[in-house]
Amino acid sequence: MTDYAPATQPTLYFIGVTTAKSSIMSVFPAWADYLGLENSVIRGIDFPLHDAPEAYREAVAFIRDDPMSLGALVTTHKIDLFNACKDMFGEIDPHARLMEETSCISKRNGKLVCHAKDPISSGLALDAFLPDGYFERTGAELFSIGAGGSTIALTWHMMHSRRAGDRPSRIVVSNRSQHRIHDIRRIHRAMGTTLPVDYVLAPQPPDNDAIVASLTPASVVINATGLGKDAPGSPLSDAVRFPPKSVVWDLNYRGDLIFLDQARARQPIADLQIEDGWIYFIHGWTQVISEVFHIDIPPSGARFDEISKIALNVTRG
């Protein structure tokens, strides 16, 4: 049992693995000042990967019952926390129910609300560095490594009817364990998509290398495993060969980002576009802060640009 002390001021929690290392701990106070969230603070709650359901339930019960605890952003544990705590929420939004994950916890009208914000934030991040019509123009494929909540959200964004005409020609999802592949396949079926999807069990990096080598030029390769941040390593080996002109995106922005180092080693040969998770970080947090504090934070425009600038100034000088 964890001894959760009652909050004495409006508090947003960050539920993760190594929360103290995140830039949000220094960025949030600056954002709170800019957004007028007076006296508000952020606190981290760390769990080991795939912790016991009782641990997640204890944290959620504390947030639910503590008046000054306003909500939380959940990373890494999104699926495990949902499975452990779904009966504790007074409301579950449609994305969270479909994807069976919790990325945001808020309170509204006396109810504890479960949200899945990743379908919005991941789509905004991807669209920030891929131009309109990219897939239609290039015929590119999309390979997301890791079948957890981030890949579920990203593939939902790609499969959505509003993207008709600008979708990957094929999606490939790999994972080290079979049960996550089973889960994402079931969710995709519930979406009713007609987009071709291959699901591959890939327990070792060379298995993912082989998938990367099979992709068409200009394809998008995503590290959605957490490796490099939540655990050491990369889902690829140093022998990987990326398709020419492909886009290599690590959803992490901090840690030992070996995945990006591997891409940079091949960049001069393959003419790669390499992206880290910084813009994903910005969209992910602003979506949650907007929900938890019940304020409007637009995903683009002058106000969003100022928020991004504040974060950059705080973290990168």
Short mmCIF file of N, CA and C in Angstrom, two decimals, residues 14-139:
data_model
loop_
_atom_site.label_atom_id
_atom_site.label_comp_id
_atom_site.label_asym_id
_atom_site.label_seq_id
_atom_site.Cartn_x
_atom_site.Cartn_y
_atom_site.Cartn_z
N PHE A 14 1.00 12.79 -12.70
CA PHE A 14 1.63 12.17 -13.87
C PHE A 14 1.94 10.74 -13.48
N ILE A 15 1.21 9.81 -14.06
CA ILE A 15 1.37 8.39 -13.76
C ILE A 15 2.24 7.76 -14.84
N GLY A 16 3.43 7.30 -14.44
CA GLY A 16 4.36 6.74 -15.41
C GLY A 16 5.35 5.80 -14.77
N VAL A 17 6.58 5.80 -15.29
CA VAL A 17 7.63 4.91 -14.82
C VAL A 17 8.78 5.70 -14.20
N THR A 18 9.24 6.73 -14.89
CA THR A 18 10.33 7.58 -14.39
C THR A 18 9.91 9.03 -14.51
N THR A 19 8.85 9.41 -13.84
CA THR A 19 8.23 10.72 -14.06
C THR A 19 9.15 11.87 -13.66
N ALA A 20 9.99 11.68 -12.67
CA ALA A 20 10.85 12.78 -12.22
C ALA A 20 11.81 13.24 -13.31
N LYS A 21 12.10 12.39 -14.28
CA LYS A 21 13.03 12.73 -15.35
C LYS A 21 12.36 13.49 -16.49
N SER A 22 11.04 13.58 -16.47
CA SER A 22 10.33 14.21 -17.57
C SER A 22 10.45 15.73 -17.53
N SER A 23 10.50 16.33 -18.70
CA SER A 23 10.54 17.79 -18.80
C SER A 23 9.28 18.44 -18.24
N ILE A 24 8.19 17.71 -18.16
CA ILE A 24 6.94 18.32 -17.70
C ILE A 24 7.08 18.85 -16.28
N MET A 25 7.97 18.28 -15.49
CA MET A 25 8.11 18.73 -14.12
C MET A 25 8.62 20.17 -14.02
N SER A 26 9.39 20.60 -15.00
CA SER A 26 9.82 21.99 -15.04
C SER A 26 8.95 22.83 -15.97
N VAL A 27 8.34 22.20 -16.95
CA VAL A 27 7.50 22.94 -17.91
C VAL A 27 6.15 23.31 -17.29
N PHE A 28 5.56 22.40 -16.52
CA PHE A 28 4.21 22.66 -16.02
C PHE A 28 4.11 23.96 -15.21
N PRO A 29 5.02 24.24 -14.28
CA PRO A 29 4.89 25.52 -13.55
C PRO A 29 4.87 26.74 -14.48
N ALA A 30 5.68 26.71 -15.53
CA ALA A 30 5.70 27.83 -16.47
C ALA A 30 4.39 27.90 -17.25
N TRP A 31 3.89 26.74 -17.66
CA TRP A 31 2.59 26.72 -18.34
C TRP A 31 1.47 27.19 -17.42
N ALA A 32 1.50 26.72 -16.17
CA ALA A 32 0.45 27.11 -15.22
C ALA A 32 0.42 28.62 -15.04
N ASP A 33 1.59 29.24 -14.98
CA ASP A 33 1.66 30.70 -14.85
C ASP A 33 1.07 31.37 -16.08
N TYR A 34 1.41 30.89 -17.27
CA TYR A 34 0.91 31.48 -18.51
C TYR A 34 -0.60 31.27 -18.65
N LEU A 35 -1.10 30.12 -18.24
CA LEU A 35 -2.51 29.78 -18.42
C LEU A 35 -3.40 30.27 -17.28
N GLY A 36 -2.80 30.86 -16.25
CA GLY A 36 -3.59 31.35 -15.14
C GLY A 36 -4.07 30.28 -14.18
N LEU A 37 -3.35 29.17 -14.09
CA LEU A 37 -3.73 28.08 -13.20
C LEU A 37 -3.06 28.32 -11.84
N GLU A 38 -3.57 29.29 -11.12
CA GLU A 38 -2.92 29.75 -9.90
C GLU A 38 -2.82 28.65 -8.85
N ASN A 39 -1.63 28.56 -8.27
CA ASN A 39 -1.37 27.65 -7.16
C ASN A 39 -1.44 26.17 -7.55
N SER A 40 -1.48 25.87 -8.84
CA SER A 40 -1.58 24.48 -9.29
C SER A 40 -0.20 23.84 -9.39
N VAL A 41 -0.13 22.55 -9.08
CA VAL A 41 1.15 21.84 -9.10
C VAL A 41 0.98 20.49 -9.80
N ILE A 42 2.10 19.88 -10.11
CA ILE A 42 2.12 18.54 -10.70
C ILE A 42 2.90 17.61 -9.79
N ARG A 43 2.45 16.37 -9.68
CA ARG A 43 3.12 15.36 -8.87
C ARG A 43 3.22 14.06 -9.68
N GLY A 44 4.36 13.40 -9.57
CA GLY A 44 4.56 12.13 -10.27
C GLY A 44 4.17 10.94 -9.41
N ILE A 45 3.62 9.92 -10.06
CA ILE A 45 3.34 8.62 -9.43
C ILE A 45 3.97 7.56 -10.32
N ASP A 46 4.99 6.87 -9.82
CA ASP A 46 5.71 5.88 -10.62
C ASP A 46 5.29 4.47 -10.25
N PHE A 47 5.08 3.65 -11.27
CA PHE A 47 4.84 2.22 -11.11
C PHE A 47 5.82 1.46 -12.00
N PRO A 48 6.25 0.28 -11.59
CA PRO A 48 7.00 -0.57 -12.51
C PRO A 48 6.10 -1.02 -13.66
N LEU A 49 6.72 -1.43 -14.75
CA LEU A 49 5.94 -1.90 -15.89
C LEU A 49 5.02 -3.04 -15.48
N HIS A 50 3.77 -2.98 -15.95
CA HIS A 50 2.78 -4.04 -15.70
C HIS A 50 2.65 -4.36 -14.21
N ASP A 51 2.41 -3.32 -13.43
CA ASP A 51 2.28 -3.49 -11.99
C ASP A 51 0.97 -4.23 -11.65
N ALA A 52 0.83 -4.58 -10.39
CA ALA A 52 -0.36 -5.30 -9.93
C ALA A 52 -1.60 -4.41 -10.07
N PRO A 53 -2.74 -4.99 -10.44
CA PRO A 53 -3.97 -4.19 -10.56
C PRO A 53 -4.29 -3.40 -9.29
N GLU A 54 -3.98 -3.97 -8.13
CA GLU A 54 -4.30 -3.29 -6.88
C GLU A 54 -3.55 -1.96 -6.76
N ALA A 55 -2.36 -1.89 -7.31
CA ALA A 55 -1.58 -0.65 -7.23
C ALA A 55 -2.26 0.46 -8.03
N TYR A 56 -2.71 0.12 -9.24
CA TYR A 56 -3.41 1.11 -10.05
C TYR A 56 -4.73 1.54 -9.40
N ARG A 57 -5.43 0.59 -8.83
CA ARG A 57 -6.72 0.90 -8.20
C ARG A 57 -6.54 1.83 -7.00
N GLU A 58 -5.49 1.63 -6.25
CA GLU A 58 -5.23 2.47 -5.10
C GLU A 58 -4.99 3.91 -5.54
N ALA A 59 -4.20 4.10 -6.60
CA ALA A 59 -3.92 5.45 -7.10
C ALA A 59 -5.18 6.12 -7.62
N VAL A 60 -5.96 5.39 -8.38
CA VAL A 60 -7.18 5.97 -8.96
C VAL A 60 -8.19 6.30 -7.86
N ALA A 61 -8.30 5.44 -6.87
CA ALA A 61 -9.22 5.71 -5.75
C ALA A 61 -8.79 6.97 -5.01
N PHE A 62 -7.49 7.15 -4.82
CA PHE A 62 -7.00 8.35 -4.15
C PHE A 62 -7.39 9.60 -4.94
N ILE A 63 -7.11 9.60 -6.24
CA ILE A 63 -7.44 10.76 -7.07
C ILE A 63 -8.95 11.02 -7.04
N ARG A 64 -9.73 9.97 -7.12
CA ARG A 64 -11.20 10.10 -7.10
C ARG A 64 -11.69 10.75 -5.81
N ASP A 65 -11.13 10.36 -4.68
CA ASP A 65 -11.67 10.75 -3.38
C ASP A 65 -11.04 12.00 -2.80
N ASP A 66 -9.92 12.45 -3.34
CA ASP A 66 -9.22 13.61 -2.78
C ASP A 66 -9.68 14.89 -3.48
N PRO A 67 -10.26 15.84 -2.77
CA PRO A 67 -10.87 17.01 -3.42
C PRO A 67 -9.90 17.85 -4.25
N MET A 68 -8.67 18.00 -3.81
CA MET A 68 -7.74 18.86 -4.52
C MET A 68 -6.94 18.12 -5.59
N SER A 69 -7.13 16.83 -5.71
CA SER A 69 -6.52 16.04 -6.78
C SER A 69 -7.46 16.08 -7.97
N LEU A 70 -7.08 16.81 -9.02
CA LEU A 70 -8.00 17.12 -10.11
C LEU A 70 -7.99 16.10 -11.24
N GLY A 71 -6.90 15.35 -11.38
CA GLY A 71 -6.83 14.39 -12.47
C GLY A 71 -5.41 13.96 -12.74
N ALA A 72 -5.21 13.29 -13.88
CA ALA A 72 -3.89 12.73 -14.17
C ALA A 72 -3.70 12.52 -15.65
N LEU A 73 -2.45 12.59 -16.06
CA LEU A 73 -2.02 12.05 -17.36
C LEU A 73 -1.39 10.69 -17.08
N VAL A 74 -1.75 9.71 -17.90
CA VAL A 74 -1.24 8.35 -17.74
C VAL A 74 -0.40 8.01 -18.97
N THR A 75 0.82 7.59 -18.75
CA THR A 75 1.64 7.10 -19.84
C THR A 75 2.15 5.71 -19.47
N THR A 76 2.50 4.93 -20.46
CA THR A 76 3.06 3.58 -20.29
C THR A 76 2.03 2.59 -19.74
N HIS A 77 1.29 2.97 -18.69
CA HIS A 77 0.36 2.06 -18.02
C HIS A 77 -1.08 2.19 -18.54
N LYS A 78 -1.27 2.81 -19.68
CA LYS A 78 -2.61 3.17 -20.15
C LYS A 78 -3.56 1.98 -20.24
N ILE A 79 -3.09 0.88 -20.79
CA ILE A 79 -3.93 -0.30 -20.96
C ILE A 79 -4.10 -1.04 -19.64
N ASP A 80 -3.00 -1.22 -18.92
CA ASP A 80 -3.07 -1.94 -17.64
C ASP A 80 -3.95 -1.20 -16.64
N LEU A 81 -3.84 0.13 -16.60
CA LEU A 81 -4.66 0.89 -15.66
C LEU A 81 -6.13 0.80 -16.03
N PHE A 82 -6.43 0.89 -17.32
CA PHE A 82 -7.83 0.77 -17.74
C PHE A 82 -8.41 -0.58 -17.33
N ASN A 83 -7.68 -1.64 -17.61
CA ASN A 83 -8.18 -2.98 -17.28
C ASN A 83 -8.39 -3.16 -15.79
N ALA A 84 -7.53 -2.52 -14.99
CA ALA A 84 -7.62 -2.67 -13.53
C ALA A 84 -8.72 -1.81 -12.93
N CYS A 85 -9.03 -0.67 -13.58
CA CYS A 85 -9.83 0.36 -12.91
C CYS A 85 -11.11 0.76 -13.65
N LYS A 86 -11.46 0.10 -14.75
CA LYS A 86 -12.57 0.60 -15.56
C LYS A 86 -13.89 0.67 -14.80
N ASP A 87 -14.07 -0.17 -13.79
CA ASP A 87 -15.31 -0.12 -13.01
C ASP A 87 -15.34 1.05 -12.04
N MET A 88 -14.23 1.75 -11.86
CA MET A 88 -14.14 2.85 -10.91
C MET A 88 -14.52 4.20 -11.52
N PHE A 89 -14.63 4.25 -12.85
CA PHE A 89 -14.94 5.51 -13.52
C PHE A 89 -16.44 5.70 -13.65
N GLY A 90 -16.87 6.95 -13.38
CA GLY A 90 -18.27 7.26 -13.57
C GLY A 90 -18.62 7.49 -15.02
N GLU A 91 -17.60 7.76 -15.83
CA GLU A 91 -17.81 7.98 -17.26
C GLU A 91 -16.56 7.56 -18.01
N ILE A 92 -16.74 6.90 -19.14
CA ILE A 92 -15.65 6.48 -20.00
C ILE A 92 -15.92 7.01 -21.39
N ASP A 93 -15.02 7.80 -21.95
CA ASP A 93 -15.30 8.39 -23.25
C ASP A 93 -15.23 7.33 -24.35
N PRO A 94 -15.83 7.60 -25.51
CA PRO A 94 -15.91 6.57 -26.57
C PRO A 94 -14.55 6.05 -27.02
N HIS A 95 -13.55 6.93 -27.12
CA HIS A 95 -12.22 6.46 -27.52
C HIS A 95 -11.65 5.50 -26.49
N ALA A 96 -11.79 5.84 -25.22
CA ALA A 96 -11.26 4.98 -24.16
C ALA A 96 -11.96 3.63 -24.14
N ARG A 97 -13.27 3.64 -24.37
CA ARG A 97 -14.02 2.39 -24.36
C ARG A 97 -13.62 1.50 -25.54
N LEU A 98 -13.47 2.11 -26.71
CA LEU A 98 -13.08 1.34 -27.89
C LEU A 98 -11.67 0.80 -27.76
N MET A 99 -10.74 1.65 -27.30
CA MET A 99 -9.33 1.28 -27.28
C MET A 99 -8.90 0.63 -25.97
N GLU A 100 -9.80 0.64 -25.01
CA GLU A 100 -9.55 0.00 -23.71
C GLU A 100 -8.25 0.51 -23.09
N GLU A 101 -8.19 1.84 -22.97
CA GLU A 101 -7.01 2.47 -22.38
C GLU A 101 -7.42 3.76 -21.69
N THR A 102 -6.59 4.17 -20.75
CA THR A 102 -6.76 5.44 -20.03
C THR A 102 -5.50 6.26 -20.20
N SER A 103 -5.59 7.39 -20.88
CA SER A 103 -4.43 8.29 -20.95
C SER A 103 -4.68 9.57 -20.16
N CYS A 104 -5.93 9.80 -19.76
CA CYS A 104 -6.26 11.01 -19.01
C CYS A 104 -7.39 10.69 -18.04
N ILE A 105 -7.24 11.18 -16.81
CA ILE A 105 -8.28 11.08 -15.79
C ILE A 105 -8.67 12.49 -15.40
N SER A 106 -9.97 12.79 -15.41
CA SER A 106 -10.43 14.11 -14.98
C SER A 106 -11.67 13.94 -14.12
N LYS A 107 -12.17 15.06 -13.62
CA LYS A 107 -13.41 15.06 -12.84
C LYS A 107 -14.38 16.05 -13.48
N ARG A 108 -15.64 15.61 -13.61
CA ARG A 108 -16.65 16.47 -14.22
C ARG A 108 -18.01 16.17 -13.63
N ASN A 109 -18.65 17.18 -13.11
CA ASN A 109 -20.00 17.04 -12.53
C ASN A 109 -20.07 15.92 -11.50
N GLY A 110 -19.03 15.87 -10.66
CA GLY A 110 -19.00 14.88 -9.60
C GLY A 110 -18.61 13.49 -10.03
N LYS A 111 -18.25 13.32 -11.30
CA LYS A 111 -17.87 12.00 -11.82
C LYS A 111 -16.38 11.95 -12.13
N LEU A 112 -15.78 10.79 -11.91
CA LEU A 112 -14.41 10.54 -12.35
C LEU A 112 -14.49 10.05 -13.80
N VAL A 113 -13.78 10.74 -14.69
CA VAL A 113 -13.92 10.49 -16.13
C VAL A 113 -12.63 9.90 -16.69
N CYS A 114 -12.77 8.86 -17.46
CA CYS A 114 -11.66 8.20 -18.17
C CYS A 114 -11.66 8.66 -19.63
N HIS A 115 -10.52 9.15 -20.08
CA HIS A 115 -10.38 9.60 -21.46
C HIS A 115 -9.23 8.86 -22.14
N ALA A 116 -9.35 8.70 -23.44
CA ALA A 116 -8.21 8.31 -24.28
C ALA A 116 -7.92 9.50 -25.19
N LYS A 117 -6.90 10.26 -24.85
CA LYS A 117 -6.55 11.46 -25.61
C LYS A 117 -5.56 11.19 -26.73
N ASP A 118 -4.91 10.04 -26.70
CA ASP A 118 -3.87 9.75 -27.69
C ASP A 118 -4.36 9.78 -29.14
N PRO A 119 -5.58 9.33 -29.44
CA PRO A 119 -6.02 9.43 -30.83
C PRO A 119 -5.99 10.86 -31.36
N ILE A 120 -6.21 11.82 -30.47
CA ILE A 120 -6.16 13.23 -30.86
C ILE A 120 -4.73 13.72 -30.90
N SER A 121 -3.99 13.52 -29.80
CA SER A 121 -2.64 14.08 -29.70
C SER A 121 -1.66 13.43 -30.68
N SER A 122 -1.76 12.12 -30.86
CA SER A 122 -0.85 11.46 -31.80
C SER A 122 -1.14 11.88 -33.23
N GLY A 123 -2.41 12.05 -33.55
CA GLY A 123 -2.77 12.52 -34.89
C GLY A 123 -2.28 13.93 -35.14
N LEU A 124 -2.44 14.80 -34.16
CA LEU A 124 -1.94 16.17 -34.30
C LEU A 124 -0.42 16.18 -34.48
N ALA A 125 0.27 15.34 -33.73
CA ALA A 125 1.73 15.30 -33.83
C ALA A 125 2.17 14.79 -35.19
N LEU A 126 1.57 13.71 -35.65
CA LEU A 126 1.93 13.14 -36.95
C LEU A 126 1.65 14.14 -38.07
N ASP A 127 0.50 14.78 -38.01
CA ASP A 127 0.13 15.73 -39.06
C ASP A 127 1.00 16.99 -39.03
N ALA A 128 1.68 17.22 -37.88
CA ALA A 128 2.55 18.40 -37.79
C ALA A 128 3.80 18.27 -38.65
N PHE A 129 4.25 17.03 -38.91
CA PHE A 129 5.47 16.88 -39.72
C PHE A 129 5.27 16.10 -41.01
N LEU A 130 4.05 15.60 -41.25
CA LEU A 130 3.74 15.00 -42.54
C LEU A 130 2.80 15.94 -43.30
N PRO A 131 3.14 16.37 -44.48
CA PRO A 131 2.28 17.30 -45.20
C PRO A 131 0.98 16.64 -45.65
N ASP A 132 -0.02 17.46 -45.89
CA ASP A 132 -1.30 16.96 -46.40
C ASP A 132 -1.06 16.16 -47.68
N GLY A 133 -1.76 15.03 -47.79
CA GLY A 133 -1.67 14.21 -48.99
C GLY A 133 -0.42 13.36 -49.07
N TYR A 134 0.33 13.23 -47.96
CA TYR A 134 1.61 12.52 -47.99
C TYR A 134 1.45 11.09 -48.47
N PHE A 135 0.52 10.34 -47.87
CA PHE A 135 0.38 8.93 -48.22
C PHE A 135 -0.22 8.76 -49.62
N GLU A 136 -1.12 9.64 -49.96
CA GLU A 136 -1.71 9.57 -51.30
C GLU A 136 -0.66 9.81 -52.37
N ARG A 137 0.24 10.75 -52.11
CA ARG A 137 1.27 11.11 -53.08
C ARG A 137 2.37 10.07 -53.19
N THR A 138 2.75 9.46 -52.05
CA THR A 138 3.92 8.58 -52.03
C THR A 138 3.58 7.09 -52.10
N GLY A 139 2.34 6.73 -51.73
CA GLY A 139 2.00 5.31 -51.62
C GLY A 139 2.70 4.63 -50.46
#
